[in-house]
Amino acid sequence: MKKDAVYDAVIVGAGPNGLAAAITLARQDHRVLVLEAKETVGGGMRTMQLTLPGFQHDICSAIHPLGVGSPFMRSLPLKKYGVDWIQPPVALAHPLDGERAVLIEKSLDATAARLGADSLAYQRLMTPFAERWDDLAQDFLGPFPLPPKHPLLFASFGLKAIRSASGLARSLFQGEEARAVFAGMSGHSMLPLEQMVTAGFGMMLGGLAHAVGWPMPRHGSQTIANAMAAYLCDLGGEIRTSSPVKNLQDLPPAKMIFFDLTPRQVLDITGERLPAGYRRQLASYRYGPGVFKIDYALDGPIPWLAVGVERAGTVHIGGTLEEIAAAERAVWRGEIPERPFVLLAQQSLFDPSRAPEGKHTAWAYCHVPHGSSVDMTTRIEAQIERFAPGFGDLVLARSTHNAQEMQIYNPNYVGGDINGGVQDLRQFFTRPVARWVPYSTPDPGIYLCSSSTPPGGGVHGMCGFHAAQAAMKSRGLKIKG
Ligand SMILES: Cc1cc2nc3c(=O)[nH]c(=O)nc-3n(C[C@H](O)[C@H](O)[C@H](O)COP(=O)(O)OP(=O)(O)OC[C@H]3O[C@@H](n4cnc5c(N)ncnc54)[C@H](O)[C@@H]3O)c2cc1C
């Protein structure tokens, strides 16, 4: 790089949203540079040998319904750059006591058929959104759509999505099975299931399971990061790793700066460059509960009691709606749940590259209070043993990260919050602050593009895409293609 080079845009952070912003700008022939603190690109899409030689673990994201379902990710030539999606035969299994399990398959009919008395209600709830996911994504994966592109669909989704998960599940479903599986999918919100909008998470993840599946990339999430980075470089973009940005003086001259960071870090880096009123708004941004993460090297596949769980990429372990709701309520109140809601993925069953022959990996986490340093290993393993007795005997090695260690690993996980801030009704469309264009700041050269902007957490790149589009529009630049 020439010392006096002026970039059109410098992007701080090479997570999915930073890379998405850079790609969106580079596609319009802008000269972009991405600065990443760590030695590798990826943010929440990294894969490493955390336990024993030959075992590959997804440190953060593992399962990617949004990786295949987001309009931005779909626009990328990921296959050409080495991403090979694996669709497990069952997207999600939700074991229950008594050797039962609810299985969510891509086929809505097959899934509903197993839900007994709730078969029709489940089908009625999911069908419109599974069938019209592409239309729904246009209105929901971004800032509040004014006006919505698909007003009737938006209204019919929105009226249910705004409800609490426990309220919607209780009013629609009679049986323990359907209520439990809906509670588990809604638990991804990291909110108490009695709060408004939690139903929206269950509906979106359920709809995605039937529309596009819940796949995993062969060799791990790092392959998505590497593909995005390689594509960016082919578009002429530059990436510098091992380049932590501590203040604005660390940046080369650029017309625009994009932060793939959360408000707290943006405040630290920008100092007094942003006006005091906006700084106060950013400072009042709310972060939510954290996660406790475990990666396992296993001597064999997990011995699930219920038939069919071994065919699922993802397993939700937490029992009934009431139990999951109690666990999430406790976390929100700052208490440690004795029986946490555990999200588990068993990638090596479908992707042999993750472990030596005959061995396996498991990826698991549960929600914990913000900033918690409590070790959840015993509680997580008791929950797994409940549905898979003998699991403990298979553990060859484990690597754990409590919520504080998650933040040390990636400063975007403030207090262990993996969504870049609370995703409740108030902060869903108005993250990080209530502004017409939430990606912009009062400084015309500074933009935010992380999951602290709409549509929030997940590997979808839509925050970065919308931020880049907003910046180009506000500068009166023509967007081609
Ligand atoms: C345990 C766990 C499980 C998850 N599971 C899933 C899943 O299965 N599916 C899914 O879709 N999502 C999942 N997620 C969420 C997903 O990973 C995040 O929502 C997503 O990565 C957010 O993307 P981002 O680009 O906004 O930020 P990030 O991915 O956090 O990227 C930010 C980047 O900025 C860098 N950075 C930070 N500070 C600086 C600085 N000062 N200077 C330079 N660089 C800096 C960081 O190193 C990082 O690379 C999971 C997350 C975790 C932690």
Coordinates of C-alpha atoms and ligand atoms in Angstrom, one line a residue:
M1 CA 0.0 0.0 0.0
K2 CA 1.2 3.5 -0.8
K3 CA 1.6 5.5 2.4
D4 CA -0.6 8.4 1.1
A5 CA -3.3 6.1 -0.4
V6 CA -6.8 7.4 0.3
Y7 CA -9.4 4.6 0.6
D8 CA -13.0 5.1 -0.3
A9 CA -13.8 3.1 2.8
V10 CA -11.9 1.5 5.7
I11 CA -13.8 -1.2 7.5
V12 CA -12.9 -2.1 11.1
G13 CA -13.5 -5.8 11.8
A14 CA -13.7 -8.8 9.4
G15 CA -16.8 -10.5 10.8
P16 CA -19.6 -11.4 8.4
N17 CA -21.0 -7.9 8.5
G18 CA -17.6 -6.1 8.0
L19 CA -16.8 -8.4 5.1
A20 CA -20.4 -7.9 3.7
A21 CA -20.0 -4.1 3.8
A22 CA -16.6 -4.3 2.1
I23 CA -17.9 -6.6 -0.6
T24 CA -20.9 -4.4 -1.2
L25 CA -18.7 -1.4 -1.7
A26 CA -16.0 -3.2 -3.7
R27 CA -18.7 -4.5 -6.1
Q28 CA -19.4 -0.8 -6.8
D29 CA -15.7 -0.3 -7.6
H30 CA -14.9 1.4 -4.3
R31 CA -11.4 1.1 -2.9
V32 CA -11.8 -0.7 0.4
L33 CA -9.5 -1.8 3.2
V34 CA -10.6 -4.2 6.0
L35 CA -8.6 -4.0 9.3
E36 CA -9.0 -7.0 11.6
A37 CA -7.6 -7.3 15.1
K38 CA -7.0 -11.1 15.0
E39 CA -4.6 -13.1 12.9
T40 CA -7.5 -14.6 10.8
V41 CA -10.6 -13.2 9.3
G42 CA -14.1 -14.3 10.2
G43 CA -15.3 -12.8 13.5
G44 CA -18.0 -15.3 14.6
M45 CA -17.1 -17.6 11.7
R46 CA -13.9 -19.2 12.9
T47 CA -13.0 -22.9 13.1
M48 CA -10.0 -24.1 15.1
Q49 CA -8.4 -27.1 16.7
L50 CA -9.4 -26.3 20.2
T51 CA -9.1 -29.7 21.9
L52 CA -7.0 -32.5 20.4
P53 CA -5.1 -32.9 17.2
G54 CA -7.5 -33.7 14.3
F55 CA -10.6 -32.2 16.0
Q56 CA -11.9 -29.1 14.3
H57 CA -14.3 -26.9 16.3
D58 CA -16.5 -23.9 15.3
I59 CA -15.7 -21.4 18.0
C60 CA -18.8 -19.4 17.5
S61 CA -21.4 -19.9 14.7
A62 CA -22.0 -23.5 13.5
I63 CA -25.4 -23.8 11.8
H64 CA -26.4 -21.4 9.0
P65 CA -30.0 -21.1 8.0
L66 CA -29.3 -17.4 7.4
G67 CA -26.1 -18.3 5.6
V68 CA -28.2 -19.9 2.9
G69 CA -31.4 -17.8 3.5
S70 CA -30.1 -14.2 3.6
P71 CA -30.5 -12.3 0.3
F72 CA -26.9 -11.0 0.7
M73 CA -25.3 -14.4 1.3
R74 CA -27.2 -15.8 -1.6
S75 CA -25.8 -13.2 -3.9
L76 CA -22.2 -14.4 -3.1
P77 CA -20.4 -17.0 -5.3
L78 CA -19.7 -19.0 -2.1
K79 CA -19.6 -22.4 -3.9
K80 CA -16.9 -21.1 -6.3
Y81 CA -14.9 -20.1 -3.3
G82 CA -15.1 -23.4 -1.6
V83 CA -18.3 -23.4 0.5
D84 CA -20.0 -26.8 0.4
W85 CA -23.3 -26.8 2.4
I86 CA -24.2 -30.0 4.2
Q87 CA -27.9 -30.5 5.0
P88 CA -28.4 -33.0 7.8
P89 CA -31.5 -35.1 7.2
V90 CA -33.1 -33.5 10.3
A91 CA -32.5 -29.8 10.9
L92 CA -33.4 -29.8 14.6
A93 CA -34.2 -32.5 17.2
H94 CA -35.7 -31.6 20.5
P95 CA -35.6 -34.5 22.9
L96 CA -38.1 -34.9 25.7
D97 CA -38.2 -37.2 28.7
G98 CA -39.5 -40.6 28.0
E99 CA -37.3 -41.3 25.0
R100 CA -39.3 -38.9 22.8
A101 CA -38.0 -36.3 20.4
V102 CA -39.6 -33.7 18.2
L103 CA -37.9 -33.7 14.8
I104 CA -38.0 -30.7 12.5
E105 CA -37.2 -31.8 8.9
K106 CA -37.2 -29.7 5.7
S107 CA -40.5 -31.3 4.8
L108 CA -43.2 -29.4 6.5
D109 CA -45.7 -32.3 5.9
A110 CA -43.4 -34.9 7.5
T111 CA -42.7 -32.6 10.4
A112 CA -46.3 -31.7 11.1
A113 CA -47.4 -35.4 10.7
R114 CA -45.4 -36.2 13.9
L115 CA -47.1 -33.5 16.0
G116 CA -50.3 -35.4 16.5
A117 CA -53.2 -33.0 17.5
D118 CA -51.0 -30.0 16.7
S119 CA -50.2 -31.1 13.2
L120 CA -52.6 -28.7 11.5
A121 CA -51.8 -25.7 13.8
Y122 CA -48.1 -26.1 13.1
Q123 CA -48.6 -26.4 9.4
R124 CA -50.9 -23.3 9.4
L125 CA -48.3 -21.3 11.4
M126 CA -45.3 -22.2 9.3
T127 CA -46.6 -22.7 5.7
P128 CA -47.0 -19.0 4.6
F129 CA -43.5 -18.1 5.9
A130 CA -41.8 -21.2 4.6
E131 CA -43.3 -20.8 1.2
R132 CA -42.6 -17.1 1.0
W133 CA -39.3 -16.8 2.9
D134 CA -37.7 -14.8 0.1
D135 CA -40.4 -12.1 0.3
L136 CA -40.3 -12.1 4.1
A137 CA -36.6 -11.7 4.1
Q138 CA -36.8 -8.5 2.1
D139 CA -38.9 -6.9 4.8
F140 CA -37.5 -8.4 8.0
L141 CA -33.8 -8.7 7.4
G142 CA -33.0 -5.0 7.6
P143 CA -34.3 -1.6 9.0
F144 CA -38.0 -1.2 9.6
P145 CA -39.5 -1.3 6.1
L146 CA -41.4 1.9 5.2
P147 CA -43.5 0.9 3.4
P148 CA -43.1 -2.9 3.5
K149 CA -42.5 -4.5 0.1
H150 CA -45.0 -7.3 0.9
P151 CA -47.5 -5.5 3.2
L152 CA -50.0 -8.4 3.6
L153 CA -47.3 -11.0 4.4
F154 CA -45.5 -8.4 6.6
A155 CA -48.7 -7.8 8.6
S156 CA -49.6 -11.5 8.9
F157 CA -46.1 -12.4 10.1
G158 CA -45.7 -9.2 12.2
L159 CA -49.0 -9.7 14.1
K160 CA -47.9 -13.1 15.4
A161 CA -44.2 -12.4 15.5
I162 CA -44.7 -9.5 17.9
R163 CA -46.3 -11.8 20.5
S164 CA -44.5 -13.7 23.2
A165 CA -43.3 -17.2 22.4
S166 CA -45.0 -18.7 25.4
G167 CA -48.3 -16.9 24.7
L168 CA -48.3 -17.9 21.0
A169 CA -47.3 -21.5 21.7
R170 CA -49.9 -21.9 24.4
S171 CA -52.7 -20.4 22.3
L172 CA -51.9 -22.4 19.2
F173 CA -50.6 -25.8 20.5
Q174 CA -52.2 -28.3 22.9
G175 CA -49.3 -30.8 23.1
E176 CA -46.0 -30.8 25.0
E177 CA -44.1 -31.6 21.8
A178 CA -45.1 -28.6 19.6
R179 CA -44.9 -26.2 22.5
A180 CA -41.4 -27.4 23.5
V181 CA -39.9 -27.2 20.0
F182 CA -41.3 -23.7 19.5
A183 CA -39.9 -22.6 22.8
G184 CA -36.5 -23.9 21.9
M185 CA -36.4 -22.1 18.5
S186 CA -37.7 -18.9 20.3
G187 CA -35.0 -19.3 22.9
H188 CA -32.4 -18.1 20.3
S189 CA -33.8 -14.6 21.1
M190 CA -31.9 -14.8 24.5
L191 CA -35.0 -13.1 26.0
P192 CA -37.5 -14.4 28.6
L193 CA -40.1 -16.3 26.5
E194 CA -42.9 -14.2 28.0
Q195 CA -41.5 -11.0 26.3
M196 CA -43.0 -9.6 23.2
V197 CA -41.3 -10.5 19.8
T198 CA -39.8 -13.8 21.1
A199 CA -42.4 -15.6 19.0
G200 CA -40.9 -14.0 15.9
F201 CA -37.6 -15.8 16.5
G202 CA -39.4 -19.2 16.7
M203 CA -41.4 -18.4 13.6
M204 CA -38.3 -17.2 11.6
L205 CA -36.1 -20.2 12.5
G206 CA -39.0 -22.6 12.0
G207 CA -39.8 -21.0 8.6
L208 CA -36.2 -21.2 7.6
A209 CA -35.9 -24.9 8.5
H210 CA -38.7 -25.6 6.0
A211 CA -37.6 -23.1 3.4
V212 CA -33.9 -23.6 3.2
G213 CA -32.9 -26.0 6.0
W214 CA -30.3 -25.6 8.8
P215 CA -27.1 -26.5 7.0
M216 CA -23.4 -26.5 8.1
P217 CA -20.5 -25.8 5.8
R218 CA -18.1 -28.7 5.2
H219 CA -14.8 -28.1 7.2
G220 CA -16.5 -25.5 9.4
S221 CA -17.6 -21.9 9.5
Q222 CA -14.2 -20.7 8.7
T223 CA -14.7 -21.7 5.1
I224 CA -17.5 -19.1 4.8
A225 CA -15.1 -16.4 6.2
N226 CA -12.3 -17.5 3.8
A227 CA -14.6 -17.6 0.8
M228 CA -15.9 -14.0 1.6
A229 CA -12.4 -12.8 2.1
A230 CA -11.1 -14.4 -1.2
Y231 CA -14.0 -12.9 -3.1
L232 CA -13.4 -9.5 -1.6
C233 CA -9.7 -9.7 -2.7
D234 CA -10.7 -10.7 -6.2
L235 CA -12.9 -7.7 -6.3
G236 CA -9.8 -5.6 -5.5
G237 CA -10.4 -5.2 -1.8
E238 CA -7.6 -5.3 0.7
I239 CA -7.5 -7.0 4.1
R240 CA -5.0 -6.5 6.9
T241 CA -5.2 -9.0 9.8
S242 CA -3.4 -8.6 13.1
S243 CA -4.4 -4.9 12.9
P244 CA -6.3 -3.9 16.0
V245 CA -7.8 -0.4 15.8
K246 CA -7.6 1.5 19.1
N247 CA -8.3 5.0 18.0
L248 CA -9.0 7.0 14.8
Q249 CA -5.3 7.7 14.4
D250 CA -4.7 4.0 13.6
L251 CA -6.7 4.4 10.4
P252 CA -5.3 5.4 7.0
P253 CA -7.0 8.3 5.2
A254 CA -10.5 7.2 4.0
K255 CA -13.7 8.9 2.9
M256 CA -15.8 6.6 5.0
I257 CA -15.2 4.5 8.1
F258 CA -17.4 1.5 8.8
F259 CA -17.3 -0.1 12.3
D260 CA -18.2 -3.8 12.4
L261 CA -18.1 -3.2 16.2
T262 CA -20.7 -2.6 18.9
P263 CA -21.5 0.9 20.3
R264 CA -19.2 0.6 23.3
Q265 CA -16.1 0.0 21.2
V266 CA -17.2 2.7 18.7
L267 CA -17.3 5.2 21.5
D268 CA -13.8 4.1 22.7
I269 CA -12.3 4.4 19.3
T270 CA -14.0 7.6 18.1
G271 CA -13.4 9.7 21.2
E272 CA -15.1 13.0 20.8
R273 CA -15.4 13.0 17.1
L274 CA -19.1 12.1 17.3
P275 CA -21.5 14.7 18.8
A276 CA -22.2 14.5 22.6
G277 CA -25.9 13.8 22.1
Y278 CA -25.3 10.8 19.8
R279 CA -22.6 9.6 22.2
R280 CA -25.1 9.6 25.0
Q281 CA -27.5 7.6 22.9
L282 CA -24.8 5.0 22.0
A283 CA -23.8 4.8 25.7
S284 CA -27.3 3.9 26.7
Y285 CA -27.4 1.0 24.2
R286 CA -28.4 -2.2 26.1
Y287 CA -26.4 -5.5 26.1
G288 CA -28.1 -8.8 27.0
P289 CA -27.2 -12.1 28.6
G290 CA -24.0 -13.9 27.7
V291 CA -23.2 -17.5 26.7
F292 CA -21.1 -20.3 28.2
K293 CA -19.6 -22.3 25.4
I294 CA -18.1 -25.9 25.4
D295 CA -16.4 -27.7 22.5
Y296 CA -16.0 -31.5 22.9
A297 CA -13.7 -34.1 21.4
L298 CA -15.6 -37.4 21.7
D299 CA -14.7 -41.0 21.5
G300 CA -18.0 -41.8 19.6
P301 CA -21.4 -40.4 18.6
I302 CA -23.6 -39.1 21.3
P303 CA -25.8 -42.0 22.6
W304 CA -29.2 -40.3 22.4
L305 CA -32.1 -42.3 23.9
A306 CA -34.7 -41.0 21.5
V307 CA -34.7 -42.4 17.9
G308 CA -33.9 -39.8 15.2
V309 CA -31.8 -37.3 17.3
E310 CA -28.7 -38.8 15.7
R311 CA -30.0 -37.6 12.3
A312 CA -30.1 -34.0 13.4
G313 CA -27.4 -31.3 12.9
T314 CA -28.8 -29.3 15.9
V315 CA -30.3 -30.5 19.1
H316 CA -32.1 -28.3 21.6
I317 CA -31.8 -29.6 25.1
G318 CA -34.1 -28.1 27.7
G319 CA -37.2 -30.2 27.9
T320 CA -40.6 -28.6 28.0
L321 CA -41.7 -25.0 27.2
E322 CA -42.1 -24.4 31.0
E323 CA -38.6 -25.6 31.7
I324 CA -37.0 -23.6 28.9
A325 CA -39.0 -20.5 29.9
A326 CA -37.9 -20.9 33.5
A327 CA -34.2 -21.2 32.4
E328 CA -34.3 -18.1 30.2
R329 CA -36.2 -16.1 32.9
A330 CA -33.6 -16.9 35.4
V331 CA -30.8 -15.9 33.1
W332 CA -32.5 -12.5 32.4
R333 CA -32.9 -11.9 36.2
G334 CA -29.1 -12.5 36.6
E335 CA -29.5 -16.0 38.1
I336 CA -27.8 -19.2 37.1
P337 CA -30.3 -21.8 35.9
E338 CA -29.7 -25.3 37.4
R339 CA -31.2 -26.8 34.2
P340 CA -30.0 -24.5 31.4
F341 CA -31.4 -24.5 27.9
V342 CA -28.5 -26.0 25.9
L343 CA -28.0 -25.6 22.1
L344 CA -25.9 -28.4 20.7
A345 CA -24.6 -29.2 17.2
Q346 CA -23.1 -32.5 16.2
Q347 CA -21.3 -31.6 13.0
S348 CA -18.9 -34.6 12.7
L349 CA -21.9 -37.0 12.2
F350 CA -22.4 -35.3 8.8
D351 CA -18.9 -34.0 8.1
P352 CA -16.1 -36.5 8.7
S353 CA -13.5 -33.8 8.2
R354 CA -14.2 -32.5 11.7
A355 CA -12.7 -35.4 13.7
P356 CA -10.3 -38.4 13.2
E357 CA -12.0 -41.6 12.0
G358 CA -14.4 -43.1 14.5
K359 CA -14.2 -40.0 16.7
H360 CA -16.6 -37.0 17.0
T361 CA -17.1 -33.4 18.0
A362 CA -19.9 -31.6 19.7
W363 CA -20.5 -27.9 20.0
A364 CA -22.7 -26.7 22.8
Y365 CA -23.6 -23.5 24.7
C366 CA -26.1 -22.2 27.1
H367 CA -27.3 -18.7 28.1
V368 CA -25.9 -17.2 31.3
P369 CA -26.3 -13.8 33.0
H370 CA -24.4 -10.9 31.4
G371 CA -20.7 -11.0 32.2
S372 CA -21.0 -14.3 34.2
S373 CA -17.8 -16.2 35.0
V374 CA -19.7 -19.2 36.4
D375 CA -18.5 -22.6 35.0
M376 CA -21.6 -24.3 33.5
T377 CA -19.8 -27.5 32.4
T378 CA -21.5 -29.7 35.0
R379 CA -25.0 -28.3 34.4
I380 CA -24.7 -28.5 30.7
E381 CA -23.4 -32.1 30.9
A382 CA -26.2 -33.1 33.3
Q383 CA -28.7 -31.9 30.7
I384 CA -27.0 -33.8 27.9
E385 CA -26.8 -37.0 30.1
R386 CA -30.5 -36.6 30.8
F387 CA -31.3 -37.4 27.1
A388 CA -28.1 -39.3 26.3
P389 CA -26.9 -41.4 29.3
G390 CA -23.2 -42.3 28.9
F391 CA -22.3 -39.1 27.2
G392 CA -19.7 -38.2 29.9
D393 CA -17.8 -41.4 29.3
L394 CA -17.2 -40.4 25.7
V395 CA -15.5 -37.1 26.5
L396 CA -11.8 -37.2 25.5
A397 CA -11.3 -33.4 25.9
R398 CA -13.3 -30.2 26.3
S399 CA -12.5 -26.6 25.7
T400 CA -14.7 -24.0 27.6
H401 CA -15.3 -20.3 27.4
N402 CA -17.3 -18.5 30.0
A403 CA -19.1 -15.2 29.2
Q404 CA -16.1 -13.1 30.2
E405 CA -13.7 -15.2 28.2
M406 CA -16.0 -14.9 25.2
Q407 CA -15.6 -11.1 25.4
I408 CA -11.8 -11.5 25.7
Y409 CA -11.9 -13.7 22.6
N410 CA -14.0 -11.1 20.6
P411 CA -14.7 -7.7 22.2
N412 CA -17.9 -7.6 20.2
Y413 CA -19.4 -10.1 22.7
V414 CA -19.8 -7.6 25.4
G415 CA -20.5 -9.5 28.6
G416 CA -20.7 -12.6 26.5
D417 CA -23.7 -11.2 24.5
I418 CA -23.4 -12.9 21.1
N419 CA -26.1 -10.8 19.4
G420 CA -24.3 -7.4 19.7
G421 CA -27.0 -6.2 22.1
V422 CA -30.5 -7.0 23.4
Q423 CA -32.9 -7.9 20.6
D424 CA -36.2 -6.9 22.3
L425 CA -39.1 -4.9 20.8
R426 CA -37.4 -1.6 21.6
Q427 CA -34.0 -2.5 20.2
F428 CA -35.0 -4.7 17.3
F429 CA -35.4 -2.1 14.5
T430 CA -33.9 0.8 16.3
R431 CA -30.5 -0.6 17.0
P432 CA -28.1 1.0 17.9
V433 CA -30.2 4.2 18.2
A434 CA -33.6 5.4 16.8
R435 CA -32.5 7.0 13.6
W436 CA -34.1 7.1 10.1
V437 CA -31.0 5.4 8.8
P438 CA -29.7 3.4 11.8
Y439 CA -26.4 2.6 10.1
S440 CA -25.5 6.3 9.8
T441 CA -24.1 8.6 12.5
P442 CA -24.2 12.4 12.7
D443 CA -20.7 12.3 11.2
P444 CA -21.2 11.8 7.4
G445 CA -18.0 9.7 7.2
I446 CA -18.8 7.2 10.0
Y447 CA -21.1 4.2 9.7
L448 CA -21.9 1.2 11.9
C449 CA -22.4 -2.1 10.3
S450 CA -22.2 -4.8 13.0
S451 CA -25.0 -6.9 14.5
S452 CA -25.7 -4.0 16.7
T453 CA -27.6 -2.6 13.7
P454 CA -30.7 -4.2 12.0
P455 CA -31.4 -7.1 11.6
G456 CA -29.1 -8.0 14.5
G457 CA -27.2 -11.3 15.3
G458 CA -26.5 -14.2 13.0
V459 CA -24.3 -14.9 10.0
H460 CA -26.3 -13.2 7.3
G461 CA -24.2 -10.1 6.3
M462 CA -27.4 -8.0 6.0
C463 CA -26.2 -5.4 8.5
G464 CA -23.0 -4.8 6.4
F465 CA -24.9 -4.9 3.2
H466 CA -27.5 -2.3 4.3
A467 CA -24.8 -0.1 5.9
A468 CA -22.9 0.1 2.7
Q469 CA -26.0 0.7 0.6
A470 CA -27.1 3.5 3.0
A471 CA -23.6 5.1 2.8
M472 CA -23.6 5.0 -1.0
K473 CA -27.1 6.5 -1.1
S474 CA -26.4 9.3 1.3
R475 CA -23.4 10.2 -0.8
G476 CA -25.5 10.3 -3.9
L477 CA -23.5 7.4 -5.5
K478 CA -25.2 5.3 -8.2
I479 CA -25.6 1.7 -7.2
K480 CA -25.2 -0.6 -10.2
G481 CA -26.4 -4.1 -10.5
Ligands
LIG1 C1 -21.1 -19.4 20.6 C2 -21.7 -18.7 19.5 C3 -22.6 -19.4 18.7 C4 -23.2 -18.8 17.6 N1 -23.9 -19.6 16.7 C5 -24.4 -19.1 15.6 C6 -24.9 -19.9 14.6 O1 -24.9 -21.2 14.7 N2 -25.4 -19.3 13.5 C7 -25.4 -18.0 13.3 O2 -25.9 -17.5 12.2 N3 -24.8 -17.2 14.2 C8 -24.3 -17.7 15.3 N4 -23.7 -16.9 16.2 C9 -23.7 -15.4 16.1 C10 -22.8 -14.9 15.0 O3 -21.5 -15.4 15.1 C11 -22.7 -13.3 15.1 O4 -24.0 -12.8 15.2 C12 -22.0 -12.7 14.0 O5 -20.7 -13.2 13.9 C13 -21.9 -11.2 14.1 O6 -21.2 -10.7 13.0 P1 -20.5 -9.3 13.0 O7 -19.8 -9.1 11.7 O8 -21.5 -8.2 13.4 O9 -19.4 -9.3 14.2 P2 -18.3 -10.3 14.5 O10 -18.5 -11.6 13.9 O11 -18.2 -10.4 16.0 O12 -17.0 -9.7 13.9 C14 -16.3 -8.6 14.4 C15 -14.9 -8.6 14.1 O13 -14.2 -7.4 14.5 C16 -13.0 -7.7 15.0 N5 -12.6 -6.6 16.0 C17 -13.1 -6.4 17.2 N6 -12.6 -5.3 17.7 C18 -11.7 -4.8 16.8 C19 -10.8 -3.7 16.7 N7 -10.7 -2.8 17.7 N8 -10.0 -3.6 15.6 C20 -10.1 -4.4 14.6 N9 -10.9 -5.5 14.6 C21 -11.7 -5.7 15.7 C22 -13.2 -9.1 15.7 O14 -12.0 -9.7 15.9 C23 -14.1 -9.8 14.7 O15 -13.4 -10.5 13.8 C24 -23.0 -17.4 17.3 C25 -22.1 -16.7 18.1 C26 -21.5 -17.3 19.2 C27 -20.4 -16.6 20.0

